[in-house]
mmCIF file of C-alpha atoms in Angstrom:
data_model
loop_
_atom_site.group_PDB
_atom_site.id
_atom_site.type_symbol
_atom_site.label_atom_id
_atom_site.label_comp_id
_atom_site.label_asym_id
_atom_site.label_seq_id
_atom_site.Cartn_x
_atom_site.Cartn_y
_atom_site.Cartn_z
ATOM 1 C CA UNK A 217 -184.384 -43.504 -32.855
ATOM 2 C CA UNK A 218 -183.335 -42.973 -36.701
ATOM 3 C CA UNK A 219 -186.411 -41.320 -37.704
ATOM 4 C CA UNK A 220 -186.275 -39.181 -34.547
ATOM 5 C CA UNK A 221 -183.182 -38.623 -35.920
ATOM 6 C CA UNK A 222 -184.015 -37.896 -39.475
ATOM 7 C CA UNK A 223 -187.136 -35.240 -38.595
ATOM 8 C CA UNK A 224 -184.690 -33.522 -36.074
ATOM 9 C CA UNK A 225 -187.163 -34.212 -33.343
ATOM 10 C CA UNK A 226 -185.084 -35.840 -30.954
ATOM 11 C CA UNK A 227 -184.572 -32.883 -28.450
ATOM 12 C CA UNK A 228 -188.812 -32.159 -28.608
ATOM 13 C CA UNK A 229 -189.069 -36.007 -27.752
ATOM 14 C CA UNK A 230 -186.587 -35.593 -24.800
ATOM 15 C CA UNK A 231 -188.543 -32.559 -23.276
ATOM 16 C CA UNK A 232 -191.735 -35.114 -23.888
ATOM 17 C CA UNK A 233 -189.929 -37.457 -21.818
ATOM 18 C CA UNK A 234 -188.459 -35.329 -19.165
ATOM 19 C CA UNK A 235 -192.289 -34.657 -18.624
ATOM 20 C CA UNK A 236 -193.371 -38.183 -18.262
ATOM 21 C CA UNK A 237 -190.525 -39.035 -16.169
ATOM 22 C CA UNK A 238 -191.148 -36.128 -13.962
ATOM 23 C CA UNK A 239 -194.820 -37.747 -13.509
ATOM 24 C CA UNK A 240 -193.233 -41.419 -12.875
ATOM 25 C CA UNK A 241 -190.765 -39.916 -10.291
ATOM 26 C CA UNK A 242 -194.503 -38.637 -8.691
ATOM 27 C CA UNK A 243 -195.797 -41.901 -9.051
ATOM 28 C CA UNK A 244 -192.386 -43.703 -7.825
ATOM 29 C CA UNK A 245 -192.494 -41.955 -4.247
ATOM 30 C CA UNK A 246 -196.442 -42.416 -3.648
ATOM 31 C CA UNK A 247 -195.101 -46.209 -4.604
ATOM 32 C CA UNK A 248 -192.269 -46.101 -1.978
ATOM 33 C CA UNK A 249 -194.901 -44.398 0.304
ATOM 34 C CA UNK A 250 -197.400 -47.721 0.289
ATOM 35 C CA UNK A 251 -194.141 -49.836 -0.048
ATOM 36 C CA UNK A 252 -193.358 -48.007 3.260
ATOM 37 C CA UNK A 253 -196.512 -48.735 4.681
ATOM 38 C CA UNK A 254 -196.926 -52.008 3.909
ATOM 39 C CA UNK A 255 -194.010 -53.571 5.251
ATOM 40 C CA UNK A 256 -194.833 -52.983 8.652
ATOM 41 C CA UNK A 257 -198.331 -54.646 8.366
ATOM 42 C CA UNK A 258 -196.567 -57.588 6.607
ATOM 43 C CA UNK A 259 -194.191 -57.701 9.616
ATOM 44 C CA UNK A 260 -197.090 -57.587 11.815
ATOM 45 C CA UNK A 261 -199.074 -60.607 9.649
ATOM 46 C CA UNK A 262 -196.058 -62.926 9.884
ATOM 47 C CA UNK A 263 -195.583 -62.132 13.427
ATOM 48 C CA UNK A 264 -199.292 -62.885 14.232
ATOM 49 C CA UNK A 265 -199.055 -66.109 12.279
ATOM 50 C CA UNK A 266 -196.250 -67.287 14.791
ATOM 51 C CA UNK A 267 -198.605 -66.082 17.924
ATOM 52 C CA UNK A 268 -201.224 -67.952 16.639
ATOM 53 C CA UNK A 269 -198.932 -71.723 16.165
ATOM 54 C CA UNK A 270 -197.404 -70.880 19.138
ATOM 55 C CA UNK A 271 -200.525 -70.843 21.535
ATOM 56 C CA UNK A 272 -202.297 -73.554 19.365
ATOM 57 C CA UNK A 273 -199.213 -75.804 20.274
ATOM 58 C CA UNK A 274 -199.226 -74.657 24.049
ATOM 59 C CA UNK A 275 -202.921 -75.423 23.946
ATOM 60 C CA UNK A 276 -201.997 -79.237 22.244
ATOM 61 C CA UNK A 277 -199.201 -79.554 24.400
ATOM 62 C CA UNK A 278 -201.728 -78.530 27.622
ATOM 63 C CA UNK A 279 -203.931 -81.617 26.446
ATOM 64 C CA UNK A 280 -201.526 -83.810 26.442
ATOM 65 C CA UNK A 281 -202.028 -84.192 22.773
ATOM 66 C CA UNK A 282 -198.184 -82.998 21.620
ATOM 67 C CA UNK A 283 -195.118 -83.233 23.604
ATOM 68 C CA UNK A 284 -192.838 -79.874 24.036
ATOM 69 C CA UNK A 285 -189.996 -81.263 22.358
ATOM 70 C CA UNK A 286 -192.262 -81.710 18.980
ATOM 71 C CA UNK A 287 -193.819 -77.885 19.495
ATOM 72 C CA UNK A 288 -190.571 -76.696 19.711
ATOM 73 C CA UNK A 289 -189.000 -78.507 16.688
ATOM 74 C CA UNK A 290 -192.132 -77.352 15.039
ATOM 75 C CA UNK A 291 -191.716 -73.256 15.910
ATOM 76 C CA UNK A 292 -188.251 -73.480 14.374
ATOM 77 C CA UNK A 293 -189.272 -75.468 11.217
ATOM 78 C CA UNK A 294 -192.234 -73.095 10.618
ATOM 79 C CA UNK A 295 -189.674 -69.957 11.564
ATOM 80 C CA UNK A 296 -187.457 -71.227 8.888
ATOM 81 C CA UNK A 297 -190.305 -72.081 6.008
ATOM 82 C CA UNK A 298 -191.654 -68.519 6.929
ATOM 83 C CA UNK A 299 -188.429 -66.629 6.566
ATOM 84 C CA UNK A 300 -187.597 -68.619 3.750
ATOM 85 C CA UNK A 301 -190.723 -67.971 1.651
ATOM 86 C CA UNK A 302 -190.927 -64.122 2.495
ATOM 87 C CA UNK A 303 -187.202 -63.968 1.177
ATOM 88 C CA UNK A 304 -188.261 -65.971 -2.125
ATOM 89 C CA UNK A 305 -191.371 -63.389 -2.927
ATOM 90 C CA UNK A 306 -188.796 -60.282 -2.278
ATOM 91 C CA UNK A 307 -186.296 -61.662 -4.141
ATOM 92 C CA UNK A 308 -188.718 -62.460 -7.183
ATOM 93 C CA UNK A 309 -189.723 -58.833 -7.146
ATOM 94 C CA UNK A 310 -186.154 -57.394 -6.699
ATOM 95 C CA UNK A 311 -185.024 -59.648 -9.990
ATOM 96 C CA UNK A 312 -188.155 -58.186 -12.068
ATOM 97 C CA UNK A 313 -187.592 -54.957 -11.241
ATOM 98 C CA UNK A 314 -183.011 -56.112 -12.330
ATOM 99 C CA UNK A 315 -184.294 -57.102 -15.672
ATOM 100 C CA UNK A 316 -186.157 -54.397 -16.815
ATOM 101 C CA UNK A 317 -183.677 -51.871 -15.010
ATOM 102 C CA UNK A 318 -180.765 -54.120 -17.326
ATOM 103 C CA UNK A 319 -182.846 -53.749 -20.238
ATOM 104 C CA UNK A 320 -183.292 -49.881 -19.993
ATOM 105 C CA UNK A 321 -179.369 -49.664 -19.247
ATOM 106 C CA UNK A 322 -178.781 -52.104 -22.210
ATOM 107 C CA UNK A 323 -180.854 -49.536 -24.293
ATOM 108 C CA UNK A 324 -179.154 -46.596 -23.260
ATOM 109 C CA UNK A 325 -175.364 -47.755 -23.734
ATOM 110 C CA UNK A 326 -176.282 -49.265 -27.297
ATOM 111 C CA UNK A 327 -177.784 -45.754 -28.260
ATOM 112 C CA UNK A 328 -174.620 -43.881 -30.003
ATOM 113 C CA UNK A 329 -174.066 -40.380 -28.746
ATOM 114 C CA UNK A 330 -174.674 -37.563 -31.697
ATOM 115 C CA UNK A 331 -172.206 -36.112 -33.642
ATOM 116 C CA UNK A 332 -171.611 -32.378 -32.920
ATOM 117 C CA UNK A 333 -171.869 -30.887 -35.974
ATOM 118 C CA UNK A 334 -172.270 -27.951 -35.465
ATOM 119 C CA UNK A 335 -169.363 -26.361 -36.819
ATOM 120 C CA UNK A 336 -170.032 -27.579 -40.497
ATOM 121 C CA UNK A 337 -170.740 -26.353 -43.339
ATOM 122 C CA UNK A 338 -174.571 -25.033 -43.820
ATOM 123 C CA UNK A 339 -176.227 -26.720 -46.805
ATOM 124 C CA UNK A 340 -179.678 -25.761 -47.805
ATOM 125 C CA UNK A 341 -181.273 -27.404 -50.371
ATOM 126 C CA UNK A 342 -183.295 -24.769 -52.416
ATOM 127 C CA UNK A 343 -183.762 -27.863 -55.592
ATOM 128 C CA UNK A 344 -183.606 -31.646 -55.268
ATOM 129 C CA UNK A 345 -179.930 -32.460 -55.293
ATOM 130 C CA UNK A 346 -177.891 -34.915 -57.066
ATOM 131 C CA UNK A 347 -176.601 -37.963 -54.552
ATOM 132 C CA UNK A 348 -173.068 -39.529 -55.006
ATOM 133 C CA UNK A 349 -171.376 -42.503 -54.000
ATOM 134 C CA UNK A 350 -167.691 -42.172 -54.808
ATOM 135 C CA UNK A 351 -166.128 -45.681 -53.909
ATOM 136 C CA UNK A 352 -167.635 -46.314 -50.374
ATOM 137 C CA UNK A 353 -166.319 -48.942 -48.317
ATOM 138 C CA UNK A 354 -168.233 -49.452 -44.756
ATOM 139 C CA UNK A 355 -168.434 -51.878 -42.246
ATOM 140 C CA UNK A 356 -170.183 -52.476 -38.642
ATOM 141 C CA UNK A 357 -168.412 -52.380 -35.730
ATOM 142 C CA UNK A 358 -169.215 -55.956 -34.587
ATOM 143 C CA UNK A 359 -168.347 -57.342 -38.151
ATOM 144 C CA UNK A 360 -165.512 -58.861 -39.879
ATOM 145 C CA UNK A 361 -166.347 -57.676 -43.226
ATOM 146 C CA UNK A 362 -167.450 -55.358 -45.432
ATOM 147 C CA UNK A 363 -171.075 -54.549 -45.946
ATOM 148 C CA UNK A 364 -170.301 -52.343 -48.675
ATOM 149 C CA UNK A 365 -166.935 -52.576 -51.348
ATOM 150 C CA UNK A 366 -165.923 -50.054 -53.828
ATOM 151 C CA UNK A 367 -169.600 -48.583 -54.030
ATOM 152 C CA UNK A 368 -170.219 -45.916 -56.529
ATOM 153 C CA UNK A 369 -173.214 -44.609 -58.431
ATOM 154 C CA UNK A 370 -174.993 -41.234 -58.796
ATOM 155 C CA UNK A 371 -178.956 -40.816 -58.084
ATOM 156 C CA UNK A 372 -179.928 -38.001 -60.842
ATOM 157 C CA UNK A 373 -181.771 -34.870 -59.150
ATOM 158 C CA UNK A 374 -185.625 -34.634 -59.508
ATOM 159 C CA UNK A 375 -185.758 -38.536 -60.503
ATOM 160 C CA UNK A 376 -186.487 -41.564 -58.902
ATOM 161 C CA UNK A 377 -183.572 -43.803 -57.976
ATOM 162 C CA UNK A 378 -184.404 -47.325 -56.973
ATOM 163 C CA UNK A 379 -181.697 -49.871 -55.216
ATOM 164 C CA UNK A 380 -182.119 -53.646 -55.948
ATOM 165 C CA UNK A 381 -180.972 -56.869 -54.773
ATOM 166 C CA UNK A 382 -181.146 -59.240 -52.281
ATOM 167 C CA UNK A 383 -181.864 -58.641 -48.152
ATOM 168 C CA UNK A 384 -178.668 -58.267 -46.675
ATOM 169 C CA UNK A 385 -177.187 -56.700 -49.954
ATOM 170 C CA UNK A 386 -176.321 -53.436 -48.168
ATOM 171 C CA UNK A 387 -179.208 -51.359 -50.045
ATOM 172 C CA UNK A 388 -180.586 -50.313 -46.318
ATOM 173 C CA UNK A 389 -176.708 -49.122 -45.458
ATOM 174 C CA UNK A 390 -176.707 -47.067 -47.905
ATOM 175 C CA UNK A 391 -179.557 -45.035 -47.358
ATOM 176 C CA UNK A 392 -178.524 -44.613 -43.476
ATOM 177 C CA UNK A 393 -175.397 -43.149 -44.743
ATOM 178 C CA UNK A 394 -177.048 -40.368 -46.712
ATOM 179 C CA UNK A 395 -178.993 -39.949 -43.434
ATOM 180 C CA UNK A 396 -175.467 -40.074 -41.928
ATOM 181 C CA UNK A 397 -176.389 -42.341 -38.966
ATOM 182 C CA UNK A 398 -172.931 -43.369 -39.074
ATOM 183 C CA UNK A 399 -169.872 -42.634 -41.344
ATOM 184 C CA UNK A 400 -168.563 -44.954 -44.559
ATOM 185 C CA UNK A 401 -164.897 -46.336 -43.475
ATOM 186 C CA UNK A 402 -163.772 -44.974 -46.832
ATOM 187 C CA UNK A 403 -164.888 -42.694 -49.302
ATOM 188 C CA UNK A 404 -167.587 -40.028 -49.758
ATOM 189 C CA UNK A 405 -171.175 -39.858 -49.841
ATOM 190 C CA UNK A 406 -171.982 -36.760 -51.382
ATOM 191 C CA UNK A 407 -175.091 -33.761 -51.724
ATOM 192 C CA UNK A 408 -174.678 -31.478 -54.757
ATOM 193 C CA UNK A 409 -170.972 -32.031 -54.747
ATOM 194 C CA UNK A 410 -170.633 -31.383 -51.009
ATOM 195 C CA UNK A 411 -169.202 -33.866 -48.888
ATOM 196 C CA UNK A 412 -171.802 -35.127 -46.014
ATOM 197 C CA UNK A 413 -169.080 -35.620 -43.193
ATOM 198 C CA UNK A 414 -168.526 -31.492 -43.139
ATOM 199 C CA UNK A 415 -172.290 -30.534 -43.566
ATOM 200 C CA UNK A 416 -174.287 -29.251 -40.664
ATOM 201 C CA UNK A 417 -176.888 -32.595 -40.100
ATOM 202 C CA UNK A 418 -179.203 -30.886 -38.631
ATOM 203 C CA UNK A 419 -179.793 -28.141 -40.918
ATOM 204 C CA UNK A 420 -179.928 -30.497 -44.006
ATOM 205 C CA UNK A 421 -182.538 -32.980 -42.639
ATOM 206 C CA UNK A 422 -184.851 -29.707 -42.640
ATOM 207 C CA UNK A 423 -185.030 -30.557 -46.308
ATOM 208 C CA UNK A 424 -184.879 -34.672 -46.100
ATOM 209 C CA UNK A 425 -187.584 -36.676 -45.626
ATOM 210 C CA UNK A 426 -186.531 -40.571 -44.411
ATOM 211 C CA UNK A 427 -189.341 -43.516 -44.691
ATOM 212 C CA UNK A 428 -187.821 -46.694 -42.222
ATOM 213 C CA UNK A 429 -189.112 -50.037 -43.525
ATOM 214 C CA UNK A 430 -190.389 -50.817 -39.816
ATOM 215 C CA UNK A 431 -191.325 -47.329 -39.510
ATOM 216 C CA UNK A 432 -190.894 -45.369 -36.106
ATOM 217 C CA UNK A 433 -194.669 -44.902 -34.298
ATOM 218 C CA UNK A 434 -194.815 -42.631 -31.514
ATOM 219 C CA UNK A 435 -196.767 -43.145 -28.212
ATOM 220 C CA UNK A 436 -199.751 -40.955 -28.798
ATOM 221 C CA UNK A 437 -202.593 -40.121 -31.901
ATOM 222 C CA UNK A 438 -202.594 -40.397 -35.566
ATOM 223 C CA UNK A 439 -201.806 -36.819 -35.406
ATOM 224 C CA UNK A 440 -198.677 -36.804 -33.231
ATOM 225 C CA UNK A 441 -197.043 -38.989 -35.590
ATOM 226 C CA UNK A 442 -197.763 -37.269 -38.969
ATOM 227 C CA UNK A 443 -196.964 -33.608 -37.083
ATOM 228 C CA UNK A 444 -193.272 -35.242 -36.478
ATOM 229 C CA UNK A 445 -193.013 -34.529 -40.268
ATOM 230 C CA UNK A 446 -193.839 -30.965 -40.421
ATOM 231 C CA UNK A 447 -195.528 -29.793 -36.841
ATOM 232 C CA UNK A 448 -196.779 -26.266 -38.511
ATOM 233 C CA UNK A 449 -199.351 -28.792 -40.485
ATOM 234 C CA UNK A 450 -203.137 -28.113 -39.812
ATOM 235 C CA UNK A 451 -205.454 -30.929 -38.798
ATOM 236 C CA UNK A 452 -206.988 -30.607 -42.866
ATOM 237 C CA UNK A 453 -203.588 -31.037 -44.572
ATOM 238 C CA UNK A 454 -202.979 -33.910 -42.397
ATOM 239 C CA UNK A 455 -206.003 -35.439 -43.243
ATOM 240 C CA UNK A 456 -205.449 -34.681 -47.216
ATOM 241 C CA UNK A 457 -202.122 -36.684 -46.695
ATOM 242 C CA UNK A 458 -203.902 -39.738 -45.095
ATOM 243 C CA UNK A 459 -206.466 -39.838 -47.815
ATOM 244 C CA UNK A 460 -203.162 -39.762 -50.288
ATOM 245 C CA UNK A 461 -201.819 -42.939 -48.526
ATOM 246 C CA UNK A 462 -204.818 -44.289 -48.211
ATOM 247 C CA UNK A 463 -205.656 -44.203 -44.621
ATOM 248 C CA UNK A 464 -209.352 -44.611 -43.751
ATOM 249 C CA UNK A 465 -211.534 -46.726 -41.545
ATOM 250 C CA UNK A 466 -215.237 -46.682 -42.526
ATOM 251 C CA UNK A 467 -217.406 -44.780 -39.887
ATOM 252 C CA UNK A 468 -214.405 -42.995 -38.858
ATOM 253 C CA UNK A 469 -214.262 -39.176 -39.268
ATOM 254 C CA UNK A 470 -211.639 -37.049 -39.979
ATOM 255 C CA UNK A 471 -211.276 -35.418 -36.779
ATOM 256 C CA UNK A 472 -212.105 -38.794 -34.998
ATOM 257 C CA UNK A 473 -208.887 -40.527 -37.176
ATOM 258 C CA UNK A 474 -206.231 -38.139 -36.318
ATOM 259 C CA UNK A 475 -207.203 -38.666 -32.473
ATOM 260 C CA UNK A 476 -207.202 -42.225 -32.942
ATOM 261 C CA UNK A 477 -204.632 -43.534 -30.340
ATOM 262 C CA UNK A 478 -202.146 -45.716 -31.559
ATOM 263 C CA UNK A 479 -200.657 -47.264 -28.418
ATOM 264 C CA UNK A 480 -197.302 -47.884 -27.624
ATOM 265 C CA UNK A 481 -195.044 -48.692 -30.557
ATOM 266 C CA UNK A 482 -198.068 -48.157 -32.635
ATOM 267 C CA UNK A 483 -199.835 -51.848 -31.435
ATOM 268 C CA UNK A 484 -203.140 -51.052 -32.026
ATOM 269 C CA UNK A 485 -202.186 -50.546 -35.913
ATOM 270 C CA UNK A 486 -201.157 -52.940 -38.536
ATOM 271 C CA UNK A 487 -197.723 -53.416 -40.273
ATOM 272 C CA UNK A 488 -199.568 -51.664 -43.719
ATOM 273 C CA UNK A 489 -201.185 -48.802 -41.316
ATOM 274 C CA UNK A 490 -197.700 -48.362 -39.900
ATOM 275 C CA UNK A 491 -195.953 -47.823 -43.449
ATOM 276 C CA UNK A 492 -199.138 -45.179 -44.559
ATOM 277 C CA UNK A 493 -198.235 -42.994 -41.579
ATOM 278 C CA UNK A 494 -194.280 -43.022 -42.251
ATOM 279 C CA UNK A 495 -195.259 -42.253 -46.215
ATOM 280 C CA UNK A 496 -197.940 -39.263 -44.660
ATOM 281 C CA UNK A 497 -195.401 -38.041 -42.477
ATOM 282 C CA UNK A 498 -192.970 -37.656 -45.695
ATOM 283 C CA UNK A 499 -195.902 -36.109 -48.360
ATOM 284 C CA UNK A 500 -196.538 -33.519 -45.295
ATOM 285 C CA UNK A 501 -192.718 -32.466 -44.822
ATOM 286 C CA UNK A 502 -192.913 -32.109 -48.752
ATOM 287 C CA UNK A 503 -188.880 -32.538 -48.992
ATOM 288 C CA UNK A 504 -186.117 -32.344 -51.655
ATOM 289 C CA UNK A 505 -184.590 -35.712 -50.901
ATOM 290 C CA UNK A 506 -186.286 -38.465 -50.078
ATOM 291 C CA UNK A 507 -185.436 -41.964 -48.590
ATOM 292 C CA UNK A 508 -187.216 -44.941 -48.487
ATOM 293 C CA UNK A 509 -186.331 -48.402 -47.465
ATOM 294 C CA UNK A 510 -188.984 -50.726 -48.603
ATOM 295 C CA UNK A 511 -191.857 -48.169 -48.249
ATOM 296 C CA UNK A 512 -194.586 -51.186 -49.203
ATOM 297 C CA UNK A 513 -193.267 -54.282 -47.676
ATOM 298 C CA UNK A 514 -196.423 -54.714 -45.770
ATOM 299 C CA UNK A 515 -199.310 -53.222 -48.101
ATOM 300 C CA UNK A 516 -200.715 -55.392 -50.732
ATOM 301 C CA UNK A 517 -200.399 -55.348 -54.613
ATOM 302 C CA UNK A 518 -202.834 -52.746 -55.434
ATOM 303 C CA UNK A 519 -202.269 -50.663 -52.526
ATOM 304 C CA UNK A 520 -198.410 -50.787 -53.726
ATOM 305 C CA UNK A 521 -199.276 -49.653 -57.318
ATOM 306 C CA UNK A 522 -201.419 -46.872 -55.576
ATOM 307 C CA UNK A 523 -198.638 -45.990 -53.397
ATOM 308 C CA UNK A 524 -196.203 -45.866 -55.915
ATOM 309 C CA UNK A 525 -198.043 -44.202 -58.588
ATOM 310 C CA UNK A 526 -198.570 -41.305 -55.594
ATOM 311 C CA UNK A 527 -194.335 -41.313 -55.391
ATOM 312 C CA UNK A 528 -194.311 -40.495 -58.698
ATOM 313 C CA UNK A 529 -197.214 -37.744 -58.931
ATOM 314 C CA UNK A 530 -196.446 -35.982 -55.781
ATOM 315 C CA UNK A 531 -192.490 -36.004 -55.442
ATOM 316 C CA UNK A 532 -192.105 -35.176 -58.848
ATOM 317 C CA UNK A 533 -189.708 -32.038 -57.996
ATOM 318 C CA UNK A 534 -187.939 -34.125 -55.583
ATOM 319 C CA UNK A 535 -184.486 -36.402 -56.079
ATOM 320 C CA UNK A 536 -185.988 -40.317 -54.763
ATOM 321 C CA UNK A 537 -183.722 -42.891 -53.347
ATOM 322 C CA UNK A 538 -185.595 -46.000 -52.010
ATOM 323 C CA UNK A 539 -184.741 -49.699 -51.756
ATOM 324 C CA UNK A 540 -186.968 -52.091 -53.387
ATOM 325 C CA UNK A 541 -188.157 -55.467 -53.472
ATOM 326 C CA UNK A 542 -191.526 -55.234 -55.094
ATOM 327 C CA UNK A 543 -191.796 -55.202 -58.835
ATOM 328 C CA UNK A 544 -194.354 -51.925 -58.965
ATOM 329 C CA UNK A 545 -191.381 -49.852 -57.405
ATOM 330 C CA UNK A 546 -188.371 -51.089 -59.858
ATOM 331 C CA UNK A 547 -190.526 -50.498 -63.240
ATOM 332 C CA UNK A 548 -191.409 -46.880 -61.169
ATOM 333 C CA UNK A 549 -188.233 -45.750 -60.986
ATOM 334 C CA UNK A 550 -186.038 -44.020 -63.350
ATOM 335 C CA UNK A 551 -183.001 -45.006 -62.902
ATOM 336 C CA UNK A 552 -181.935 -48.519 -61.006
ATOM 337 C CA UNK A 553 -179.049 -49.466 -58.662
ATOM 338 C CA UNK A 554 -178.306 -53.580 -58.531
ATOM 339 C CA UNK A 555 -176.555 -54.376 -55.449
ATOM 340 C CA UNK A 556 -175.315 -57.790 -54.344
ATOM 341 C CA UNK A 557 -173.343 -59.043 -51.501
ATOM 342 C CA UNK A 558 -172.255 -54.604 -51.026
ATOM 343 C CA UNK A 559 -171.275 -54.326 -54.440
ATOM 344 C CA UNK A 560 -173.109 -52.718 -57.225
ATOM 345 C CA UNK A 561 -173.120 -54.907 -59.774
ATOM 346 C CA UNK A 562 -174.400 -52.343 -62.967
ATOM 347 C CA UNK A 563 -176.852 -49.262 -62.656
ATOM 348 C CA UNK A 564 -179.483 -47.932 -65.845
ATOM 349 C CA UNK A 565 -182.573 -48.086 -66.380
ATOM 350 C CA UNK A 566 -184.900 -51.077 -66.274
ATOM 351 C CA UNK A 567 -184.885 -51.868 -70.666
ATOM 352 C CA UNK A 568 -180.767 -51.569 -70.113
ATOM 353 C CA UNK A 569 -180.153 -53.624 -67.251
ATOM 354 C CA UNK A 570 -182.826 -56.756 -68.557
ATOM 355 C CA UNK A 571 -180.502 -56.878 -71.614
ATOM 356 C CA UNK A 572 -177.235 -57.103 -69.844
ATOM 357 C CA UNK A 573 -177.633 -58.047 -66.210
ATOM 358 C CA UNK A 574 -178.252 -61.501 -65.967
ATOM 359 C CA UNK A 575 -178.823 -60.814 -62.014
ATOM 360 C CA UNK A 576 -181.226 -58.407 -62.228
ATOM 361 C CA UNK A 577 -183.345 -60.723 -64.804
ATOM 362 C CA UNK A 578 -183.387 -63.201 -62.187
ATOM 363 C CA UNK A 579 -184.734 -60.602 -59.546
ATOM 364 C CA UNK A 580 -187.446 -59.250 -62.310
ATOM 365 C CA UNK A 581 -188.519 -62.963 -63.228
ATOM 366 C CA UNK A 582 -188.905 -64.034 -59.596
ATOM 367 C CA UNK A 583 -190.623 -60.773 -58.839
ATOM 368 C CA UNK A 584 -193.255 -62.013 -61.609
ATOM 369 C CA UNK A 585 -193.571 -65.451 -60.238
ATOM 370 C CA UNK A 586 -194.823 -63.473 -56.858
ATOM 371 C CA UNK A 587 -196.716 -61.467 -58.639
ATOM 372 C CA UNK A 588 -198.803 -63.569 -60.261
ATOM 373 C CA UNK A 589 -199.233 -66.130 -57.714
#
């Protein structure tokens, strides 16, 4: 949802779905059709089955090899298992069809209406910008306690900002709040010196390009997904971009890739093919911000220098705010955010903060022990 979000392409996804509902609304009355039809012959089955005990037992009873009293207490047992087991397979089907209905409803309620924005101010972004925090405080809903404290810190336009720390040190809140998925509780996140919470969304994320760590994958081909980025692209800039990131399969042509279905939730691709489509799907939009949380969690070491070597060459005009983990990223980025526990801790760049920050030495080292493991 936030990188339907992000690429503006929630209302073409609706019309998508309106279209494949329309088909399942088809397919739900030919259902209620044969459900319609088969009753009766089920009715008629179970009746049949009692015809047939009843005139076996007359037929026992005739030959003196039952007495009436037992073919009658057996009719009403065998009524009562029948009834009883035709109520058990309904109800098993009625409760499958509860919990998925549930889950849908579940899904719906804990998607958060969108802001109407469409009275602010109009922001277009004709340069990469410069990115503030001025002393943001946020927390969730459901918690008790701050995920971010007192944040502040500037990512320079044109250069590569990189935010370190820990999991769960808010680096991955603060990128949603550029993306303005939800609002700080105090303070202001701001673009060129214009406050996000009276800008016009929609119109900015024209020039934003947004890179989930468990990237978004789309029902459909190779192509749908990178088009989501920038659907004007032609089928040979698409392929350029997946030759960027790196995504090839020997034997496989180009035309043959980008028609390559990824099933649903993208399950016929891996967690690294997953991450090269989200980084295609930004090179394509070409944007003047970009965010990134943990853009190579799942590749591997050299495809992670590759990748972020191609950060540097190709968004070289454009301001770069990712969260990172992996050493290749920190020593790529120009200037460096430590976070811990939703408080930045210092900011510089890497030479600065190894000979003050005894935090961020620790991060470095450990990042070398992986490494060279």
């Amino acid at each position: 949802m936030r990188t339907l979000e992000a690429y503006n392409s929630i209302d073409p996804e609706k019309n998508k779905i309106y279209a494949i509902t329309g088909q399942a609304f088809a397919s739900g009355r030919k259902l209620v059709w044969l459900y319609s039809s088969f009753a009766p012959v089920n009715q008629i089955l179970s009746k049949l089955g009692n015809i047939v005990a009843i005139l076996y037992g007359a037929y026992q009873v005739a030959c003196g090899q039952m007495e009436f009293t037992s073919l009658v207490m057996f009719l009403m047992y065998f009524s009562y298992f029948s009834t009883a087991i035709n109520s058990i397979v309904s109800a098993i089907g009625q409760m499958q069809q509860a919990i998925v209905g549930s889950q849908r409803v579940d899904e719906f309620f804990t998607v958060k209406e969108q802001q109407d924005d469409s009275a602010g101010t109009v922001l277009s972004l004709t340069k990469a910008p410069k990115v503030t925090f001025k002393e943001i405080n946020h927390r969730y809903i459901d918690q008790t306690e701050n995920s971010l404290t007192n944040v502040s810190f500037t990512a320079p336009p044109g250069k590569i900002t990189a935010l370190v720390g820990e999991s769960g040190g808010g680096k991955t809140t603060c990128l949603s709040l550029v993306e303005r998925f939800f609002q700080p509780t105090n303070g202001q996140v701001t673009v060129d010196g214009s406050d996000l919470a009276g800008l016009h969304m929609e119109k900015l994320r024209k020039d934003i390009a947004y890179v989930e760590q468990d990237p978004c994958i789309l029902t459909g081909t190779i192509r749908d997904n990178i088009l989501l980025g920038n659907n004007t692209a032609t089928d040979d800039e698409i392929s350029q971009v997946l030759k960027r990131v790196g995504l090839e399969l020997d034997g496989v042509s180009d035309a043959q890739l980008l028609d390559r279905e990824v099933g649903q939730s993208g399950l016929a691709l891996s967690g690294g093919q997953k991450q090269r489509i989200a980084l295609a799907r930004a090179l394509i939009r070409m944007p003047k911000l970009l965010l990134m949380d943990e853009p190579t969690s799942n590749l591997d070491g050299l495809a992670e220098e590759t990748i972020a070597k191609l950060i540097r060459q190709r968004f070289g005009n454009t301001t770069v705010l990712y969260s990172a983990h992996r050493l290749s990223l920190i020593l790529e980025a120009d200037w460096i955010v430590v976070i811990k526990n939703g408080r930045v801790l210092d900011e510089g760049n890497h030479e600065e903060l190894l000979g003050r920050c005894d935090y961020y030495k620790q991060l470095i080292a450990s990042q070398e022990q992986h490494t060279t493991k």
